mmCIF file of C-alpha atoms and ligand atoms in Angstrom:
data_model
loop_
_atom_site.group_PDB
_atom_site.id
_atom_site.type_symbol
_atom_site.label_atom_id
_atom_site.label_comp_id
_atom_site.label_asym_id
_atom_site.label_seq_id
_atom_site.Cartn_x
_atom_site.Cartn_y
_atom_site.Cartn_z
ATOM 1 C CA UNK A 1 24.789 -4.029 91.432
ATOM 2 C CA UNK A 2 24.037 -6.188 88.211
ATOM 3 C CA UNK A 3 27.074 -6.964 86.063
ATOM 4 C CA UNK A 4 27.537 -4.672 83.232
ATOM 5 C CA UNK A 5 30.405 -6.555 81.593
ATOM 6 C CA UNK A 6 29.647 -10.481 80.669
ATOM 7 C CA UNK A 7 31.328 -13.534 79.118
ATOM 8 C CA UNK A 8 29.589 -16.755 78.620
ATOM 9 C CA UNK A 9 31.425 -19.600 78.164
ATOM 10 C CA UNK A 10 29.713 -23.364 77.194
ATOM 11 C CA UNK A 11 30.096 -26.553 74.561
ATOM 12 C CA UNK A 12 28.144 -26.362 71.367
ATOM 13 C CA UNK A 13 24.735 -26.156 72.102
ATOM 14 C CA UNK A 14 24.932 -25.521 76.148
ATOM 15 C CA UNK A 15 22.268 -22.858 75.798
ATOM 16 C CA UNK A 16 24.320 -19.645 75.424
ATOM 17 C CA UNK A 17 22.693 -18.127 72.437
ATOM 18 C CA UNK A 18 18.953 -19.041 74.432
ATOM 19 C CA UNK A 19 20.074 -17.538 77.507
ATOM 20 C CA UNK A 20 21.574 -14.503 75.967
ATOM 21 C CA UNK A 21 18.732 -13.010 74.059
ATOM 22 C CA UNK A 22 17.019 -13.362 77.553
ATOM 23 C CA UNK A 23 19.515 -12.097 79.630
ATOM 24 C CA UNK A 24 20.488 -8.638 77.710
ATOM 25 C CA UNK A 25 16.627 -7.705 77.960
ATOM 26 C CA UNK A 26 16.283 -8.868 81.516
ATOM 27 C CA UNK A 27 20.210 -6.512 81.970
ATOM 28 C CA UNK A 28 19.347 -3.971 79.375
ATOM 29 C CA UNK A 29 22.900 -4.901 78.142
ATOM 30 C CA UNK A 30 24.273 -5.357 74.103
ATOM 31 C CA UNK A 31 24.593 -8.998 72.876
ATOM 32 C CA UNK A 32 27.181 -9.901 70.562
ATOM 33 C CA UNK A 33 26.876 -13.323 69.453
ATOM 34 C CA UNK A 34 30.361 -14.385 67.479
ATOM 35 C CA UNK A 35 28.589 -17.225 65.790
ATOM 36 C CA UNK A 36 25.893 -14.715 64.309
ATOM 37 C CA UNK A 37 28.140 -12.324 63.051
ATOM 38 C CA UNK A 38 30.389 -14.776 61.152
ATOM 39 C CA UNK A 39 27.118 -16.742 59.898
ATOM 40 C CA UNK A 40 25.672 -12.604 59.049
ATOM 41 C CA UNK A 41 28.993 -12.188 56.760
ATOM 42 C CA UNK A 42 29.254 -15.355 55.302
ATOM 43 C CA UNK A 43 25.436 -15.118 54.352
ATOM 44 C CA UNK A 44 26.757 -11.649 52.809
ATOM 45 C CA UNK A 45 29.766 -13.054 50.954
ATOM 46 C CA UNK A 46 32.095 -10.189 52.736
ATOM 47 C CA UNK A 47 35.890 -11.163 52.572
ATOM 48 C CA UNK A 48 35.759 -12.216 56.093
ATOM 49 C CA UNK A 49 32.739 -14.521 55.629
ATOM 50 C CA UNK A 50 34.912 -16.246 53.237
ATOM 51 C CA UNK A 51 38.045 -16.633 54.838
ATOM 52 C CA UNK A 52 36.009 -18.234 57.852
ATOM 53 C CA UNK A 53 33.488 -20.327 56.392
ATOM 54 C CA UNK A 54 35.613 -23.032 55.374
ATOM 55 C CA UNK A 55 36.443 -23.432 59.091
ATOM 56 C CA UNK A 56 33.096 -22.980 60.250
ATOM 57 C CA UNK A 57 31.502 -25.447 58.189
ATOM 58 C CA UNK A 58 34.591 -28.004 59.942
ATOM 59 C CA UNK A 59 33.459 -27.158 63.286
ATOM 60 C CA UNK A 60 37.035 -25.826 63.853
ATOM 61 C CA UNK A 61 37.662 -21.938 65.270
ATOM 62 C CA UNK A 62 38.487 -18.725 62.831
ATOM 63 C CA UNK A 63 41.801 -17.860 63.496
ATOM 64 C CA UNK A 64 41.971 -15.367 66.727
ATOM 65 C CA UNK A 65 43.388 -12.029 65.107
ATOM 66 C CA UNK A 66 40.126 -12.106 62.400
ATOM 67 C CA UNK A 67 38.112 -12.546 65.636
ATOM 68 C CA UNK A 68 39.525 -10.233 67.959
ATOM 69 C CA UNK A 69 39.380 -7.258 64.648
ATOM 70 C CA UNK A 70 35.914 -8.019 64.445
ATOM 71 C CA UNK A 71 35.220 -7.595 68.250
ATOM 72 C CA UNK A 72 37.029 -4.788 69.323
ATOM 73 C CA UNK A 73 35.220 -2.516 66.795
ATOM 74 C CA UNK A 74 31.833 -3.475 67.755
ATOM 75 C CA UNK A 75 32.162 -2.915 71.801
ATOM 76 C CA UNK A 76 34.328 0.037 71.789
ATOM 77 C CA UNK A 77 31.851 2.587 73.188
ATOM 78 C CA UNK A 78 30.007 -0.110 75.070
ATOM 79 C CA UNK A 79 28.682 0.370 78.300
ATOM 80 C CA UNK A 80 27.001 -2.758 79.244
ATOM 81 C CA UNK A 81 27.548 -6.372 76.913
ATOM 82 C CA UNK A 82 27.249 -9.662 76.771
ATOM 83 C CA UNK A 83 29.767 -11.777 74.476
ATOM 84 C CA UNK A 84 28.315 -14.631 73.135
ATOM 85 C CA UNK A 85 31.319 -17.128 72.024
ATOM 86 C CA UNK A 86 33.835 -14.982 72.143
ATOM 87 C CA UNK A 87 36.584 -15.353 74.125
ATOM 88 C CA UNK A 88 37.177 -18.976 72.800
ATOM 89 C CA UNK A 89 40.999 -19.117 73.186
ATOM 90 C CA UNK A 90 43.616 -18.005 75.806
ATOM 91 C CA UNK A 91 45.005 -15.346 72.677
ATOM 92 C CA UNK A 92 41.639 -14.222 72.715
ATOM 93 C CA UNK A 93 40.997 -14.014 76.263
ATOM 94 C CA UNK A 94 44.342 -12.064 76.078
ATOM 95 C CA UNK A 95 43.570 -9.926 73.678
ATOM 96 C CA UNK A 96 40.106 -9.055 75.558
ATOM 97 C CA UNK A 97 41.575 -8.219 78.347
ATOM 98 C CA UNK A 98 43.321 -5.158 76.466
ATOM 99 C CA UNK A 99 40.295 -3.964 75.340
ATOM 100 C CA UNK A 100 38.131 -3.802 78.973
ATOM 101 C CA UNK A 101 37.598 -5.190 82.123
ATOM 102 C CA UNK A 102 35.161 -7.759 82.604
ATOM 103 C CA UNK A 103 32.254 -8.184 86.025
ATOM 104 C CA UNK A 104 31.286 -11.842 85.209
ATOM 105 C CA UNK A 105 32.395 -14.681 83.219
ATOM 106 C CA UNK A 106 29.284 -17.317 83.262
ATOM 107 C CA UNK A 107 29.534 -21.331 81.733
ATOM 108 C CA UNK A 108 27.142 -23.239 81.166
ATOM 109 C CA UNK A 109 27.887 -26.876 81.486
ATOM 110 C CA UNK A 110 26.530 -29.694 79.262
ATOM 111 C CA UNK A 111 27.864 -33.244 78.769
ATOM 112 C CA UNK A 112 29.079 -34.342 75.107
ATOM 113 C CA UNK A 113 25.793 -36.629 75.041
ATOM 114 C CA UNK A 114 23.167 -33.990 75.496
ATOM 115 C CA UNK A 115 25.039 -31.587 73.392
ATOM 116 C CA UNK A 116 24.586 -34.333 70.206
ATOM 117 C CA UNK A 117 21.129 -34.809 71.341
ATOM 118 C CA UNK A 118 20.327 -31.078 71.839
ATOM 119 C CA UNK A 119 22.308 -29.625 68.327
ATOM 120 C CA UNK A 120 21.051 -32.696 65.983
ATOM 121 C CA UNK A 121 17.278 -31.028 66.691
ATOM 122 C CA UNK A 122 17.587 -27.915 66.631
ATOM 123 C CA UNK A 123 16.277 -25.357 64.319
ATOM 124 C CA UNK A 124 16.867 -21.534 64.044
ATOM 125 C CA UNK A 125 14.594 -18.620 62.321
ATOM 126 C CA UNK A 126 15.972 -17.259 59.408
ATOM 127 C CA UNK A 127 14.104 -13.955 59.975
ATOM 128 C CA UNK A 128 14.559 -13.109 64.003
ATOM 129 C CA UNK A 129 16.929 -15.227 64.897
ATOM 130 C CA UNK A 130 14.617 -17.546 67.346
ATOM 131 C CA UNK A 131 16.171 -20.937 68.577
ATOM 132 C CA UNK A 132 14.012 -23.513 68.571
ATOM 133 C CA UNK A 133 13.856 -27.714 69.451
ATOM 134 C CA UNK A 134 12.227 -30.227 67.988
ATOM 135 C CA UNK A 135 11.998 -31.696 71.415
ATOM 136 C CA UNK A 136 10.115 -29.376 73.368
ATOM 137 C CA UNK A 137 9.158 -26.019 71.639
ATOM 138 C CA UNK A 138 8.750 -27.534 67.815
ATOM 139 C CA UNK A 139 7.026 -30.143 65.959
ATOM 140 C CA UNK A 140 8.430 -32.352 63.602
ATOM 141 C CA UNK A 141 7.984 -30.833 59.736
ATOM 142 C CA UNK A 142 7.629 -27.794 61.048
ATOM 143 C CA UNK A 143 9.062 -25.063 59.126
ATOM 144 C CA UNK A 144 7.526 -21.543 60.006
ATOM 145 C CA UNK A 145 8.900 -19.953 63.219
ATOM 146 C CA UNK A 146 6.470 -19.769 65.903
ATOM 147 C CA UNK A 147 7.640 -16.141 67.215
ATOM 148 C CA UNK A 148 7.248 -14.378 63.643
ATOM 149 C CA UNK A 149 6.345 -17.043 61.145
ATOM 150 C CA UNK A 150 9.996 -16.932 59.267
ATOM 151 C CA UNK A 151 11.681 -19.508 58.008
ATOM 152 C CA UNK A 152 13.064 -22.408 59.996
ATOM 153 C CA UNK A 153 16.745 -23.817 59.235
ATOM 154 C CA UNK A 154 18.984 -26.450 60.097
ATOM 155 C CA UNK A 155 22.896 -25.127 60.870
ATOM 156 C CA UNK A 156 25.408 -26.387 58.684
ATOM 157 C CA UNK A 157 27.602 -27.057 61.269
ATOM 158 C CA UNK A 158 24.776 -29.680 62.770
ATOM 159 C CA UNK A 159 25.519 -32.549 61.644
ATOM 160 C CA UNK A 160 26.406 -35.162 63.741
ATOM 161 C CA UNK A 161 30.467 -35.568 62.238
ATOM 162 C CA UNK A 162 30.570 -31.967 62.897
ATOM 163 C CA UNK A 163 29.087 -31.235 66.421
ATOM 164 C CA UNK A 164 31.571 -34.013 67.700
ATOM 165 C CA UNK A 165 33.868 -32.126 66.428
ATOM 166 C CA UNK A 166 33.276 -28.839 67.877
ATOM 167 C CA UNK A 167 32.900 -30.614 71.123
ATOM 168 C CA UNK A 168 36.622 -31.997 70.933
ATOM 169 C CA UNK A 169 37.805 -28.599 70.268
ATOM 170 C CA UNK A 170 35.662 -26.654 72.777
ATOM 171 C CA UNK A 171 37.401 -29.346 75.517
ATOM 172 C CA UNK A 172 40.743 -28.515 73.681
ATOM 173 C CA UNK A 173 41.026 -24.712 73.007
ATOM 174 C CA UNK A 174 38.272 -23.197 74.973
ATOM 175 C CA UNK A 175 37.795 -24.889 78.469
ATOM 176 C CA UNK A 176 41.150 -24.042 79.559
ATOM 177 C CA UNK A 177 39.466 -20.594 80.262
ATOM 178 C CA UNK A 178 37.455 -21.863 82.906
ATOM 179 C CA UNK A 179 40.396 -22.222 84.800
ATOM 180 C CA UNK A 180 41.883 -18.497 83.318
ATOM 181 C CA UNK A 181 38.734 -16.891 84.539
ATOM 182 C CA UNK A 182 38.388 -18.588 87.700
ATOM 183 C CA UNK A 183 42.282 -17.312 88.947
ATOM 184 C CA UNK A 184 40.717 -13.836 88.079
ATOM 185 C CA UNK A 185 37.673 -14.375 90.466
ATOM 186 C CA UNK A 186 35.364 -13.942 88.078
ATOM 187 C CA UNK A 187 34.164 -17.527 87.233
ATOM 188 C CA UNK A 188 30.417 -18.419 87.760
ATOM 189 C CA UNK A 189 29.184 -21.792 86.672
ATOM 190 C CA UNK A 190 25.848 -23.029 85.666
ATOM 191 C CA UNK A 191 24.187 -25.933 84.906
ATOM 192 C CA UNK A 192 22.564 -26.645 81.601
ATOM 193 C CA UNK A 193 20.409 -29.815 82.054
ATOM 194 C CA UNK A 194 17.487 -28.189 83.690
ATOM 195 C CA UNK A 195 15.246 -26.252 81.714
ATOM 196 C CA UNK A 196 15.606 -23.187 79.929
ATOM 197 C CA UNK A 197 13.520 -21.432 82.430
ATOM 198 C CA UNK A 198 15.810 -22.356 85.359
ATOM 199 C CA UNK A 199 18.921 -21.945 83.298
ATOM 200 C CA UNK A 200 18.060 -17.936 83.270
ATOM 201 C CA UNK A 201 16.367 -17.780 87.024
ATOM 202 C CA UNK A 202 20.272 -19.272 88.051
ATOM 203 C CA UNK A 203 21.897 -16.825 85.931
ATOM 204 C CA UNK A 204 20.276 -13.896 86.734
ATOM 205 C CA UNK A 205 21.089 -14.632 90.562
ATOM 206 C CA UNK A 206 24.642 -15.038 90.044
ATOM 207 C CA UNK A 207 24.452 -11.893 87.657
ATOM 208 C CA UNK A 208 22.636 -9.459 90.097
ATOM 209 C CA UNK A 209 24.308 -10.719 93.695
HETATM 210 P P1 AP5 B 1 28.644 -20.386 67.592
HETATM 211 O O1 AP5 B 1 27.500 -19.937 66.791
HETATM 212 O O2 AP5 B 1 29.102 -19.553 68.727
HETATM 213 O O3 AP5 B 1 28.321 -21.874 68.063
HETATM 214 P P2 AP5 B 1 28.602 -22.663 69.428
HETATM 215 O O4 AP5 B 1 29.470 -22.082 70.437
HETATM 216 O O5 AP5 B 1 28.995 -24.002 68.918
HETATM 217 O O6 AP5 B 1 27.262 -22.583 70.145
HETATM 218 P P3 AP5 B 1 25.876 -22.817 69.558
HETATM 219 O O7 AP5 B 1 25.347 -21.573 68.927
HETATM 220 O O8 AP5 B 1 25.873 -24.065 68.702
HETATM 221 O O9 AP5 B 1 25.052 -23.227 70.877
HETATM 222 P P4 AP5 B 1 24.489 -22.366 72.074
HETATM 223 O O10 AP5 B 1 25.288 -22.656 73.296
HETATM 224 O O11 AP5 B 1 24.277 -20.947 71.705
HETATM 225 O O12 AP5 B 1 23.106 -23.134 72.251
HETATM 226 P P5 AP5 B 1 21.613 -22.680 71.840
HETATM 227 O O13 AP5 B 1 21.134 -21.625 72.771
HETATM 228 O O14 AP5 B 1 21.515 -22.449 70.364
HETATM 229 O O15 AP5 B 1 29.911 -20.625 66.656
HETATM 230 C C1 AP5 B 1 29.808 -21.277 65.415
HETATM 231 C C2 AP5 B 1 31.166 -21.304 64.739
HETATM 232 O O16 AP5 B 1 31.639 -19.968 64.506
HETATM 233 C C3 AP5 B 1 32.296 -21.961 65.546
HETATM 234 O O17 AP5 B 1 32.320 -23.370 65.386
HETATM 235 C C4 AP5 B 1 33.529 -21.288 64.934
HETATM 236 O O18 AP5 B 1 33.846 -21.828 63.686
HETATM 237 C C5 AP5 B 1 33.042 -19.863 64.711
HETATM 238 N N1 AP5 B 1 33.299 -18.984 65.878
HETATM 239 C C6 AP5 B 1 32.350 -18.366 66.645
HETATM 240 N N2 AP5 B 1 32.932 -17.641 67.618
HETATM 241 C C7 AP5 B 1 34.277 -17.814 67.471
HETATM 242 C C8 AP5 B 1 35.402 -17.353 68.196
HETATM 243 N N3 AP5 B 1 35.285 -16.558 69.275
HETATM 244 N N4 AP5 B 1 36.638 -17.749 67.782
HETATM 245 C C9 AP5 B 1 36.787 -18.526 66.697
HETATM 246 N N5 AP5 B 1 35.753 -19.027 65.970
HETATM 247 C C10 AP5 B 1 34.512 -18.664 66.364
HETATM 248 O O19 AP5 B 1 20.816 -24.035 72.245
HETATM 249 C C11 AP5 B 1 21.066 -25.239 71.531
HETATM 250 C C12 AP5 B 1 19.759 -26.042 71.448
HETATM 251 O O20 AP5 B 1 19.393 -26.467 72.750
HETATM 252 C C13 AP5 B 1 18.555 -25.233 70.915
HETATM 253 O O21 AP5 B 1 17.772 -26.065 70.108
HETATM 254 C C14 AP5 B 1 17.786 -24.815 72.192
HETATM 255 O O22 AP5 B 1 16.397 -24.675 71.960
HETATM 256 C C15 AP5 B 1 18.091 -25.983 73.114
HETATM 257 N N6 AP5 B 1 18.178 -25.602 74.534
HETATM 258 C C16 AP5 B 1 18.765 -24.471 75.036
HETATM 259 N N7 AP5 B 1 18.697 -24.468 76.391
HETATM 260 C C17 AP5 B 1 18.074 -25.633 76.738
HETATM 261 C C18 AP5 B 1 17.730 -26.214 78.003
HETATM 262 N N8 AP5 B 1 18.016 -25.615 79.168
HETATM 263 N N9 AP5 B 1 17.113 -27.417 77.983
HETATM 264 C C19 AP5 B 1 16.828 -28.060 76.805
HETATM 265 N N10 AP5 B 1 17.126 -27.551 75.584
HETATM 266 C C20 AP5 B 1 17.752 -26.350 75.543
#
């Protein structure tokens, strides 16, 4: 049976937020996407879009209890999800496991160099959300998305200053939980180098064995 309850862990830029939109329509499951919620309430100017923007716009995590408020409310009820980003930390991962039980945690690996190379060119629709690269799906100067003609934008936190950084605190905070996961069993791990196409073929076999 297909796993109803899924984690994906990755760098900056591995391909989580790609896979993901694929993956809940292929598993008829909810995505929630930490990233796009935070970016959603700063772009609101909601009390928790300001305490985290400062941090965001460093690269560095929002503290875990603003995090794990923010998550619990939105998959209570859920049958079937996908978290996107989320856990990041072994308090979170803690504070998860409170909430539900989990099928699947999946990471996607990417080296520090392709993550710079991948995150420095990419662009993201203001309107539907699409991800996009300037070196294979985009030209350069192009600014309408090619899904639904929206805007395209450049993340604040891609810069090149701030990408290292969130590398150096992915490999400090958040890749400790590919060892938590994998003493649970639950560890499945992916490559991200090939293309996006083979990406979801590899996760959609581990997700459905
Ligand atoms: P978040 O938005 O989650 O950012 P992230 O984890 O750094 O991941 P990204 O969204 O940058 O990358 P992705 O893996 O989704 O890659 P994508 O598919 O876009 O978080 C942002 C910030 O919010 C954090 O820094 C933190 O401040 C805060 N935050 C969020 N969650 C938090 C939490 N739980 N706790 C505390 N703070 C939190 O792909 C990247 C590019 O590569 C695209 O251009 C894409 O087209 C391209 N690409 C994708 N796959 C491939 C492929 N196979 N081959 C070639 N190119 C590819």
């Amino acid at each position: 049976m297909a796993a109803k309850r899924v984690v994906f862990l990755g760098p900056p830029g591995a391909g989580k937020g790609t896979q993901a939109k694929r993956v809940v329509e292929a598993l008829g499951l909810k995505h929630l996407s930490t990233g796009d919620v935070l970016r959603e309430e700063v772009a609101r100017g909601s009390a928790l879009g300001l305490k985290a923007k400062g941090f965001m716009d460093r690269g560095e995590l929002v503290p875990d209890q603003l995090i794990i408020d923010m998550v619990s409310g939105r998959i209570a009820g859920a049958t079937g999800f996908l978290l996107d980003g989320f856990p990041r930390t072994v308090g979170q991962a803690e504070a998860l496991e409170k909430i539900t039980a989990l099928d699947a945690v999946v990471t996607i690996d990417l080296s520090r160099d392709e993550v710079v190379r991948r995150l420095a060119a990419r662009r993201v629709c203001r309107a539907c959300g699409g991800i996009f690269n300037l070196t294979f799906n985009l030209n350069e100067g192009e600014t309408a998305c090619p899904a639904c003609g929206g805007e395209l934008y450049q993340r604040d936190d891609d810069t090149p200053a701030v990408i290292e950084n969130r590398y150096d605190v992915y490999e400090r905070s958040t890749a400790p939980l590919v060892a938590y996961y994998r003493e649970r069993g639950l560890l499945r791990r992916v490559r991200g180098d090939v293309g996006t196409d083979g990406v979801f073929e590899e996760i959609l076999r581990l997700l459905t064995a």
